[in-house]
């Protein structure tokens, strides 16, 4: 019976998702399986090339800065050129720049190419998220985002273990393998994924303000920018796992192996629990999920102040990992919910930028706080930031309806309106007052209609 139950749960988890999603999922998995460079970059620069730790930190910062720069540009490309061309450009550029980085020897050249790698590798994220929102039904998006997040962490867990063995043989081999696997992703996109960007009809374009979505539109969307700000706070907390936690454990006398053992719990729990936890939260109130995950993240890191052994550190990792499992798909669903169909790329770009900026701010914040006041204060700050984020989500989500009806695409609305008009002409009956309108639709709140294959992302 338990085996039958597991089979049924697995079938329900993966059923109902379109074939295009699984090709996109496969591309994500392959990409993360080959993500070696980020894992051993610091070791490569300090041990193999003989540069200082400060220089390695500068290169990491430039890599993150490249991601910040490309986030908004990639979002615009996703809306203007399409999801598929943006993915092809981003993944091909990533493959070429990673391969080039492996041959660089001059410190200035290494730093410059690392910046290009950061730009290229981050440029695919808005396109992936927008394409996933395009091809997956609104009621399945939480499940789809969770499966994609699971693939990211599964691939990262495998690549992290493989990176150590590859580095012992040849660092250059790691660069070439990552470049090759990223190129495989580009080929998969080219061969298997059609363009998913919703198409507008001429009649819809005439009155649809959604066509005028720009970066200024995103910035003026107060509710959405609040989500971006809260996402930044959450990202700063989670970044401490890789910047504040290893420094604090090192200062407390723990070895790198101890840190590796504690942080390994994060990847293991995500791989094991992401899918069953998502099944549990899929139809829960997103308000409570975002508030609860923010508190778990903040106080999970806050508990680190009381850790005195590897076991207790691992226990705190369990707490904030659960927050990560709940927060990631729920927050991504909220981002899609608040994004207009033809502005998804720009909206996703702004969201991606919040994480890129956090990757720059978090190391500076953790280093400053630990040096000036000690690690205990850093964990206290995390608890405060988590509480602020929870309060922010509570206030933000109170204004949203409990259950929003998905919104149809402009093509479907136009089609339904044309059929209704023809019916009314044939029957010589006055038009009803609640007939769907083709004009007066704003990006933030498009006209509501029946669900369809290209339904607006308004339901988590």
Tab-separated table of C-alpha atoms in Angstrom:
chain	number	residue	atom	x	y	z
A	1	UNK	CA	0.000	0.000	0.000
A	2	UNK	CA	2.721	2.554	0.775
A	3	UNK	CA	4.352	1.755	-2.569
A	4	UNK	CA	1.055	2.298	-4.367
A	5	UNK	CA	0.603	5.575	-2.502
A	6	UNK	CA	4.070	6.753	-3.500
A	7	UNK	CA	3.410	5.866	-7.122
A	8	UNK	CA	0.123	7.742	-7.066
A	9	UNK	CA	1.771	10.784	-5.466
A	10	UNK	CA	4.566	10.755	-8.050
A	11	UNK	CA	2.063	10.425	-10.891
A	12	UNK	CA	-0.023	13.306	-9.585
A	13	UNK	CA	3.085	15.433	-9.176
A	14	UNK	CA	4.239	15.148	-12.779
A	15	UNK	CA	0.935	14.669	-14.601
A	16	UNK	CA	-0.890	17.364	-16.518
A	17	UNK	CA	2.170	19.470	-17.379
A	18	UNK	CA	2.802	20.168	-21.093
A	19	UNK	CA	5.651	18.567	-23.022
A	20	UNK	CA	7.289	21.964	-23.536
A	21	UNK	CA	7.609	22.356	-19.789
A	22	UNK	CA	9.535	19.099	-19.509
A	23	UNK	CA	11.970	20.132	-22.228
A	24	UNK	CA	12.491	23.420	-20.373
A	25	UNK	CA	12.901	21.441	-17.134
A	26	UNK	CA	15.463	19.184	-18.813
A	27	UNK	CA	17.375	22.208	-20.066
A	28	UNK	CA	17.458	23.597	-16.499
A	29	UNK	CA	18.698	20.286	-15.092
A	30	UNK	CA	21.450	19.931	-17.701
A	31	UNK	CA	22.508	23.523	-17.107
A	32	UNK	CA	22.818	23.011	-13.339
A	33	UNK	CA	24.555	19.646	-13.719
A	34	UNK	CA	27.311	21.502	-15.537
A	35	UNK	CA	27.552	24.447	-13.130
A	36	UNK	CA	31.149	23.813	-12.044
A	37	UNK	CA	32.734	27.261	-12.340
A	38	UNK	CA	30.757	28.965	-9.568
A	39	UNK	CA	31.658	26.118	-7.201
A	40	UNK	CA	35.446	26.164	-7.611
A	41	UNK	CA	36.102	29.729	-8.846
A	42	UNK	CA	37.564	30.885	-5.505
A	43	UNK	CA	39.788	27.815	-5.276
A	44	UNK	CA	40.840	28.211	-8.895
A	45	UNK	CA	41.909	31.828	-8.407
A	46	UNK	CA	43.659	31.396	-5.036
A	47	UNK	CA	45.222	27.926	-5.383
A	48	UNK	CA	45.720	27.320	-9.100
A	49	UNK	CA	46.395	30.908	-10.204
A	50	UNK	CA	47.939	32.108	-6.910
A	51	UNK	CA	45.877	35.290	-6.473
A	52	UNK	CA	44.842	36.725	-3.112
A	53	UNK	CA	41.529	36.165	-1.376
A	54	UNK	CA	40.729	39.842	-1.882
A	55	UNK	CA	41.152	39.484	-5.632
A	56	UNK	CA	38.935	36.385	-5.616
A	57	UNK	CA	36.288	38.402	-3.762
A	58	UNK	CA	36.563	41.192	-6.338
A	59	UNK	CA	36.028	38.724	-9.186
A	60	UNK	CA	32.994	37.260	-7.403
A	61	UNK	CA	31.582	40.764	-6.930
A	62	UNK	CA	32.094	41.596	-10.618
A	63	UNK	CA	30.349	38.330	-11.537
A	64	UNK	CA	27.396	39.399	-9.393
A	65	UNK	CA	27.451	42.917	-10.846
A	66	UNK	CA	27.175	41.421	-14.315
A	67	UNK	CA	24.006	39.681	-13.205
A	68	UNK	CA	22.555	42.945	-11.925
A	69	UNK	CA	23.275	44.689	-15.227
A	70	UNK	CA	21.809	41.933	-17.397
A	71	UNK	CA	18.612	41.323	-15.410
A	72	UNK	CA	16.675	44.294	-16.745
A	73	UNK	CA	18.128	44.084	-20.260
A	74	UNK	CA	17.235	40.398	-20.497
A	75	UNK	CA	13.723	41.180	-19.300
A	76	UNK	CA	13.260	43.700	-22.113
A	77	UNK	CA	14.663	41.216	-24.656
A	78	UNK	CA	12.274	38.550	-23.393
A	79	UNK	CA	9.271	40.781	-24.130
A	80	UNK	CA	10.521	42.340	-27.377
A	81	UNK	CA	12.433	39.531	-29.100
A	82	UNK	CA	10.726	36.597	-27.445
A	83	UNK	CA	11.547	33.961	-24.844
A	84	UNK	CA	13.268	31.530	-27.234
A	85	UNK	CA	15.693	34.032	-28.869
A	86	UNK	CA	16.646	35.408	-25.448
A	87	UNK	CA	17.393	31.917	-24.135
A	88	UNK	CA	19.455	31.092	-27.207
A	89	UNK	CA	21.510	34.290	-26.954
A	90	UNK	CA	21.986	33.939	-23.184
A	91	UNK	CA	23.013	30.274	-23.196
A	92	UNK	CA	25.276	30.550	-26.243
A	93	UNK	CA	26.957	33.636	-24.738
A	94	UNK	CA	27.381	31.822	-21.428
A	95	UNK	CA	29.036	28.854	-23.119
A	96	UNK	CA	31.467	31.061	-25.058
A	97	UNK	CA	32.352	33.332	-22.133
A	98	UNK	CA	32.889	30.410	-19.721
A	99	UNK	CA	35.194	28.713	-22.217
A	100	UNK	CA	37.084	31.995	-22.718
A	101	UNK	CA	37.440	32.462	-18.950
A	102	UNK	CA	39.299	29.162	-18.706
A	103	UNK	CA	42.071	30.493	-20.962
A	104	UNK	CA	42.485	33.920	-19.318
A	105	UNK	CA	45.714	34.517	-17.370
A	106	UNK	CA	45.944	38.287	-16.923
A	107	UNK	CA	44.127	39.446	-13.736
A	108	UNK	CA	42.361	42.301	-15.527
A	109	UNK	CA	41.234	39.966	-18.299
A	110	UNK	CA	39.963	37.402	-15.773
A	111	UNK	CA	37.943	40.058	-13.960
A	112	UNK	CA	36.490	41.432	-17.207
A	113	UNK	CA	35.475	38.021	-18.538
A	114	UNK	CA	34.008	37.048	-15.149
A	115	UNK	CA	31.781	40.123	-15.449
A	116	UNK	CA	30.677	38.909	-18.915
A	117	UNK	CA	29.975	35.423	-17.537
A	118	UNK	CA	27.781	36.966	-14.834
A	119	UNK	CA	25.861	38.951	-17.433
A	120	UNK	CA	25.341	36.012	-19.778
A	121	UNK	CA	24.446	33.390	-17.175
A	122	UNK	CA	21.893	35.623	-15.451
A	123	UNK	CA	20.228	36.704	-18.708
A	124	UNK	CA	18.388	33.404	-19.169
A	125	UNK	CA	16.413	33.599	-15.913
A	126	UNK	CA	13.698	36.101	-16.934
A	127	UNK	CA	13.118	34.173	-20.166
A	128	UNK	CA	12.857	30.809	-18.384
A	129	UNK	CA	10.361	32.121	-15.828
A	130	UNK	CA	8.289	33.940	-18.461
A	131	UNK	CA	8.198	30.895	-20.748
A	132	UNK	CA	7.155	28.669	-17.863
A	133	UNK	CA	4.321	31.052	-17.009
A	134	UNK	CA	3.265	31.059	-20.678
A	135	UNK	CA	3.048	27.303	-21.180
A	136	UNK	CA	1.750	26.104	-17.799
A	137	UNK	CA	-1.858	26.517	-16.688
A	138	UNK	CA	-2.331	28.908	-13.742
A	139	UNK	CA	-3.520	26.152	-11.401
A	140	UNK	CA	-0.369	24.100	-12.130
A	141	UNK	CA	2.224	26.873	-11.819
A	142	UNK	CA	3.164	26.351	-8.168
A	143	UNK	CA	3.835	22.687	-8.963
A	144	UNK	CA	5.793	23.576	-12.108
A	145	UNK	CA	7.942	26.195	-10.359
A	146	UNK	CA	8.619	23.731	-7.554
A	147	UNK	CA	9.703	20.999	-9.971
A	148	UNK	CA	11.999	23.475	-11.711
A	149	UNK	CA	13.479	24.564	-8.372
A	150	UNK	CA	13.976	20.894	-7.501
A	151	UNK	CA	15.876	20.371	-10.770
A	152	UNK	CA	18.093	23.374	-9.992
A	153	UNK	CA	19.064	21.991	-6.588
A	154	UNK	CA	19.454	18.404	-7.769
A	155	UNK	CA	21.765	19.561	-10.543
A	156	UNK	CA	23.704	21.815	-8.180
A	157	UNK	CA	24.138	19.010	-5.622
A	158	UNK	CA	25.566	16.674	-8.265
A	159	UNK	CA	27.764	19.327	-9.880
A	160	UNK	CA	29.152	20.433	-6.500
A	161	UNK	CA	30.327	16.908	-5.752
A	162	UNK	CA	31.714	16.438	-9.258
A	163	UNK	CA	33.511	19.795	-9.210
A	164	UNK	CA	35.962	18.638	-6.567
A	165	UNK	CA	37.010	15.589	-8.567
A	166	UNK	CA	37.246	17.550	-11.813
A	167	UNK	CA	39.365	20.261	-10.142
A	168	UNK	CA	41.883	17.633	-9.001
A	169	UNK	CA	42.375	16.610	-12.631
A	170	UNK	CA	42.167	19.967	-14.413
A	171	UNK	CA	40.462	23.276	-13.710
A	172	UNK	CA	40.403	23.944	-17.444
A	173	UNK	CA	38.394	20.739	-17.924
A	174	UNK	CA	35.756	22.149	-15.583
A	175	UNK	CA	35.425	25.297	-17.670
A	176	UNK	CA	35.162	23.275	-20.878
A	177	UNK	CA	32.588	20.839	-19.461
A	178	UNK	CA	30.386	23.679	-18.246
A	179	UNK	CA	30.671	25.433	-21.602
A	180	UNK	CA	29.776	22.234	-23.436
A	181	UNK	CA	26.753	21.424	-21.262
A	182	UNK	CA	25.466	24.987	-21.532
A	183	UNK	CA	25.755	24.691	-25.303
A	184	UNK	CA	23.686	21.488	-25.077
A	185	UNK	CA	20.999	23.531	-23.313
A	186	UNK	CA	21.019	26.026	-26.183
A	187	UNK	CA	20.586	23.187	-28.681
A	188	UNK	CA	17.674	21.781	-26.662
A	189	UNK	CA	15.986	25.179	-26.694
A	190	UNK	CA	16.540	25.567	-30.434
A	191	UNK	CA	15.270	22.092	-31.362
A	192	UNK	CA	12.518	21.391	-28.839
A	193	UNK	CA	11.057	24.667	-27.550
A	194	UNK	CA	8.785	26.806	-29.737
A	195	UNK	CA	8.298	30.482	-28.988
A	196	UNK	CA	5.713	30.878	-26.211
A	197	UNK	CA	5.263	34.654	-26.130
A	198	UNK	CA	1.509	35.400	-26.363
A	199	UNK	CA	0.586	37.019	-29.671
A	200	UNK	CA	-1.616	40.106	-29.906
A	201	UNK	CA	-4.181	40.577	-32.638
A	202	UNK	CA	-4.377	43.873	-34.506
A	203	UNK	CA	-7.724	44.684	-32.906
A	204	UNK	CA	-6.347	43.974	-29.447
A	205	UNK	CA	-3.261	46.099	-30.028
A	206	UNK	CA	-5.467	49.074	-30.899
A	207	UNK	CA	-6.858	49.324	-27.402
A	208	UNK	CA	-4.606	47.240	-25.182
A	209	UNK	CA	-2.469	49.330	-22.869
A	210	UNK	CA	-0.568	46.161	-22.019
A	211	UNK	CA	1.324	46.725	-25.281
A	212	UNK	CA	2.914	49.817	-23.723
A	213	UNK	CA	4.537	48.001	-20.791
A	214	UNK	CA	8.009	49.409	-20.147
A	215	UNK	CA	10.539	49.363	-17.330
A	216	UNK	CA	8.912	52.578	-16.139
A	217	UNK	CA	5.616	50.708	-15.906
A	218	UNK	CA	7.260	48.119	-13.675
A	219	UNK	CA	8.851	50.753	-11.422
A	220	UNK	CA	5.527	52.597	-11.057
A	221	UNK	CA	3.715	49.379	-10.103
A	222	UNK	CA	3.798	49.944	-6.361
A	223	UNK	CA	2.469	46.560	-5.316
A	224	UNK	CA	4.906	44.696	-7.539
A	225	UNK	CA	7.894	46.781	-6.453
A	226	UNK	CA	6.922	45.972	-2.864
A	227	UNK	CA	7.239	42.294	-3.778
A	228	UNK	CA	10.655	43.013	-5.303
A	229	UNK	CA	11.740	44.774	-2.120
A	230	UNK	CA	10.529	41.921	0.088
A	231	UNK	CA	12.232	39.433	-2.224
A	232	UNK	CA	15.470	41.377	-1.741
A	233	UNK	CA	15.156	41.080	2.056
A	234	UNK	CA	14.552	37.332	1.847
A	235	UNK	CA	17.456	36.920	-0.584
A	236	UNK	CA	19.822	38.773	1.767
A	237	UNK	CA	18.886	36.309	4.518
A	238	UNK	CA	19.400	33.203	2.394
A	239	UNK	CA	22.712	34.523	1.025
A	240	UNK	CA	24.145	34.312	4.552
A	241	UNK	CA	24.327	30.540	4.121
A	242	UNK	CA	27.263	31.058	1.775
A	243	UNK	CA	28.845	34.263	3.078
A	244	UNK	CA	28.051	34.722	6.775
A	245	UNK	CA	27.765	31.102	7.925
A	246	UNK	CA	31.188	29.839	6.737
A	247	UNK	CA	32.935	32.908	8.174
A	248	UNK	CA	31.133	32.566	11.512
A	249	UNK	CA	31.893	28.836	11.742
A	250	UNK	CA	35.537	29.481	10.859
A	251	UNK	CA	35.847	32.159	13.544
A	252	UNK	CA	34.334	29.708	16.036
A	253	UNK	CA	37.049	27.150	15.283
A	254	UNK	CA	35.161	24.832	12.946
A	255	UNK	CA	36.891	23.419	9.866
A	256	UNK	CA	35.802	23.759	6.203
A	257	UNK	CA	34.780	20.097	6.388
A	258	UNK	CA	32.443	20.935	9.281
A	259	UNK	CA	30.839	23.701	7.235
A	260	UNK	CA	30.509	21.382	4.248
A	261	UNK	CA	28.770	18.792	6.407
A	262	UNK	CA	26.321	21.335	7.819
A	263	UNK	CA	25.493	23.019	4.510
A	264	UNK	CA	25.080	19.650	2.759
A	265	UNK	CA	21.874	19.235	4.769
A	266	UNK	CA	20.374	22.080	2.724
A	267	UNK	CA	20.775	20.336	-0.626
A	268	UNK	CA	19.725	16.938	0.706
A	269	UNK	CA	16.521	18.280	2.287
A	270	UNK	CA	15.557	20.217	-0.848
A	271	UNK	CA	16.005	17.161	-3.061
A	272	UNK	CA	14.071	14.927	-0.635
A	273	UNK	CA	11.327	17.302	0.558
A	274	UNK	CA	10.699	19.817	-2.251
A	275	UNK	CA	8.099	17.732	-4.101
A	276	UNK	CA	6.145	16.347	-1.086
A	277	UNK	CA	6.109	19.733	0.650
A	278	UNK	CA	4.870	21.370	-2.554
A	279	UNK	CA	2.021	18.839	-2.718
A	280	UNK	CA	1.084	19.930	0.795
A	281	UNK	CA	1.236	23.698	0.182
A	282	UNK	CA	-0.040	23.758	-3.414
A	283	UNK	CA	-3.577	24.838	-2.492
A	284	UNK	CA	-2.792	26.620	0.787
A	285	UNK	CA	-3.208	30.333	1.408
A	286	UNK	CA	-0.130	32.025	-0.146
A	287	UNK	CA	-0.359	34.800	2.454
A	288	UNK	CA	0.287	32.410	5.301
A	289	UNK	CA	2.984	30.581	3.333
A	290	UNK	CA	4.952	33.750	2.603
A	291	UNK	CA	4.593	35.103	6.128
A	292	UNK	CA	5.490	31.758	7.692
A	293	UNK	CA	8.476	31.129	5.409
A	294	UNK	CA	9.836	34.630	6.095
A	295	UNK	CA	9.691	34.017	9.845
A	296	UNK	CA	11.257	30.564	9.472
A	297	UNK	CA	14.076	32.031	7.367
A	298	UNK	CA	14.812	34.888	9.769
A	299	UNK	CA	14.618	32.893	12.981
A	300	UNK	CA	16.242	29.838	11.425
A	301	UNK	CA	19.367	31.909	10.893
A	302	UNK	CA	18.749	33.648	14.205
A	303	UNK	CA	19.042	30.303	16.006
A	304	UNK	CA	22.591	30.032	14.652
A	305	UNK	CA	23.641	32.409	17.432
A	306	UNK	CA	23.096	29.538	19.888
A	307	UNK	CA	24.889	26.855	17.836
A	308	UNK	CA	27.967	25.332	19.445
A	309	UNK	CA	28.358	22.094	17.539
A	310	UNK	CA	28.096	20.839	13.966
A	311	UNK	CA	24.875	19.037	14.881
A	312	UNK	CA	23.200	22.236	16.089
A	313	UNK	CA	24.404	24.130	13.035
A	314	UNK	CA	22.868	21.384	10.872
A	315	UNK	CA	19.617	21.711	12.834
A	316	UNK	CA	19.428	25.432	12.099
A	317	UNK	CA	20.062	24.641	8.432
A	318	UNK	CA	17.004	22.350	8.553
A	319	UNK	CA	14.834	25.228	9.786
A	320	UNK	CA	15.743	27.781	7.125
A	321	UNK	CA	15.840	25.134	4.388
A	322	UNK	CA	12.171	24.416	5.082
A	323	UNK	CA	11.561	28.146	4.678
A	324	UNK	CA	13.397	28.059	1.340
A	325	UNK	CA	11.335	25.081	0.109
A	326	UNK	CA	8.075	26.897	0.886
A	327	UNK	CA	9.112	30.398	-0.153
A	328	UNK	CA	10.685	29.733	-3.562
A	329	UNK	CA	7.671	28.419	-5.536
A	330	UNK	CA	5.144	30.548	-3.628
A	331	UNK	CA	7.004	33.801	-4.218
A	332	UNK	CA	7.609	32.963	-7.880
A	333	UNK	CA	3.895	32.296	-8.250
A	334	UNK	CA	3.111	35.690	-6.720
A	335	UNK	CA	5.504	37.382	-9.161
A	336	UNK	CA	3.720	35.769	-12.112
A	337	UNK	CA	0.344	36.604	-10.609
A	338	UNK	CA	1.168	40.302	-10.555
A	339	UNK	CA	2.804	40.391	-14.018
A	340	UNK	CA	0.815	41.357	-17.142
A	341	UNK	CA	1.052	38.835	-19.979
A	342	UNK	CA	3.032	41.017	-22.393
A	343	UNK	CA	5.231	42.441	-19.649
A	344	UNK	CA	6.321	39.184	-18.046
A	345	UNK	CA	9.907	39.520	-19.240
A	346	UNK	CA	10.399	42.986	-17.750
A	347	UNK	CA	8.643	42.029	-14.521
A	348	UNK	CA	10.703	38.848	-14.194
A	349	UNK	CA	13.860	40.841	-14.948
A	350	UNK	CA	13.149	43.207	-12.068
A	351	UNK	CA	12.511	40.241	-9.770
A	352	UNK	CA	15.748	38.568	-10.868
A	353	UNK	CA	17.621	41.787	-10.198
A	354	UNK	CA	16.510	41.749	-6.547
A	355	UNK	CA	18.421	38.500	-6.030
A	356	UNK	CA	21.427	39.736	-7.993
A	357	UNK	CA	21.642	42.887	-5.867
A	358	UNK	CA	21.280	40.782	-2.717
A	359	UNK	CA	24.297	38.719	-3.808
A	360	UNK	CA	26.305	41.962	-3.752
A	361	UNK	CA	24.896	43.408	-0.531
A	362	UNK	CA	24.920	40.251	1.596
A	363	UNK	CA	28.729	39.749	1.657
A	364	UNK	CA	29.295	43.402	2.517
A	365	UNK	CA	26.660	43.315	5.252
A	366	UNK	CA	27.885	40.092	6.847
A	367	UNK	CA	31.534	41.147	6.788
A	368	UNK	CA	30.780	44.548	8.324
A	369	UNK	CA	28.530	43.192	11.081
A	370	UNK	CA	30.836	40.292	12.020
A	371	UNK	CA	33.949	42.480	12.102
A	372	UNK	CA	32.347	45.253	14.119
A	373	UNK	CA	29.968	43.447	16.505
A	374	UNK	CA	30.399	39.693	16.058
A	375	UNK	CA	28.480	36.873	14.393
A	376	UNK	CA	25.738	36.857	17.054
A	377	UNK	CA	24.641	40.298	15.892
A	378	UNK	CA	24.477	39.085	12.280
A	379	UNK	CA	22.053	36.321	13.233
A	380	UNK	CA	20.015	38.811	15.236
A	381	UNK	CA	19.831	41.081	12.183
A	382	UNK	CA	18.599	38.109	10.136
A	383	UNK	CA	15.791	37.534	12.633
A	384	UNK	CA	14.794	41.203	12.448
A	385	UNK	CA	14.888	41.233	8.633
A	386	UNK	CA	12.767	38.076	8.511
A	387	UNK	CA	10.199	39.670	10.814
A	388	UNK	CA	10.083	42.820	8.689
A	389	UNK	CA	9.618	40.720	5.536
A	390	UNK	CA	6.809	38.721	7.176
A	391	UNK	CA	5.020	41.916	8.184
A	392	UNK	CA	5.490	43.273	4.683
A	393	UNK	CA	3.986	40.185	3.055
A	394	UNK	CA	1.055	40.256	5.479
A	395	UNK	CA	0.254	43.858	4.620
A	396	UNK	CA	0.832	43.364	0.895
A	397	UNK	CA	-1.284	40.236	0.555
A	398	UNK	CA	-4.223	41.589	2.560
A	399	UNK	CA	-5.243	43.664	-0.446
A	400	UNK	CA	-5.370	40.682	-2.824
A	401	UNK	CA	-8.543	38.651	-3.329
A	402	UNK	CA	-8.573	35.184	-1.804
A	403	UNK	CA	-9.085	33.496	-5.160
A	404	UNK	CA	-8.519	35.352	-8.397
A	405	UNK	CA	-10.023	34.055	-11.617
A	406	UNK	CA	-7.390	33.539	-14.330
A	407	UNK	CA	-7.527	36.050	-17.139
A	408	UNK	CA	-7.679	34.997	-20.762
A	409	UNK	CA	-5.274	36.193	-23.408
A	410	UNK	CA	-6.128	39.052	-25.720
A	411	UNK	CA	-6.481	36.576	-28.605
A	412	UNK	CA	-9.101	34.577	-26.738
A	413	UNK	CA	-10.984	37.697	-25.619
A	414	UNK	CA	-11.042	39.023	-29.182
A	415	UNK	CA	-12.232	35.664	-30.504
A	416	UNK	CA	-15.017	35.394	-27.940
A	417	UNK	CA	-16.083	38.983	-28.594
A	418	UNK	CA	-16.209	38.389	-32.342
A	419	UNK	CA	-18.388	35.294	-31.882
A	420	UNK	CA	-20.694	37.180	-29.529
A	421	UNK	CA	-20.976	40.107	-31.934
A	422	UNK	CA	-21.863	37.825	-34.844
A	423	UNK	CA	-24.467	36.081	-32.731
A	424	UNK	CA	-26.019	39.382	-31.695
A	425	UNK	CA	-26.149	40.634	-35.296
A	426	UNK	CA	-27.824	37.439	-36.490
A	427	UNK	CA	-30.375	37.506	-33.686
A	428	UNK	CA	-30.873	41.285	-33.810
A	429	UNK	CA	-30.655	41.354	-30.019
A	430	UNK	CA	-29.207	44.291	-28.029
A	431	UNK	CA	-25.735	43.634	-26.658
A	432	UNK	CA	-25.511	42.749	-22.961
A	433	UNK	CA	-23.868	45.339	-20.776
A	434	UNK	CA	-21.292	42.897	-19.467
A	435	UNK	CA	-19.837	41.834	-22.819
A	436	UNK	CA	-16.024	41.555	-22.791
A	437	UNK	CA	-14.274	44.787	-23.736
A	438	UNK	CA	-11.188	45.075	-25.897
A	439	UNK	CA	-10.147	48.472	-24.621
A	440	UNK	CA	-9.591	50.153	-21.322
A	441	UNK	CA	-7.459	47.290	-20.006
A	442	UNK	CA	-4.506	48.271	-17.855
A	443	UNK	CA	-1.320	46.228	-17.431
A	444	UNK	CA	-1.871	45.889	-13.726
A	445	UNK	CA	-5.455	44.680	-13.985
A	446	UNK	CA	-6.491	43.293	-17.388
A	447	UNK	CA	-10.088	42.492	-18.193
A	448	UNK	CA	-11.274	39.191	-16.725
A	449	UNK	CA	-12.553	36.374	-18.881
A	450	UNK	CA	-12.760	32.599	-18.928
A	451	UNK	CA	-9.665	30.493	-18.427
A	452	UNK	CA	-7.793	29.369	-21.518
A	453	UNK	CA	-4.482	27.911	-22.703
A	454	UNK	CA	-2.849	31.352	-22.666
A	455	UNK	CA	-4.588	32.577	-19.505
A	456	UNK	CA	-3.165	35.575	-17.682
A	457	UNK	CA	-0.978	34.724	-14.690
A	458	UNK	CA	-3.262	36.084	-12.012
A	459	UNK	CA	-3.711	33.002	-9.860
A	460	UNK	CA	-0.844	31.487	-7.899
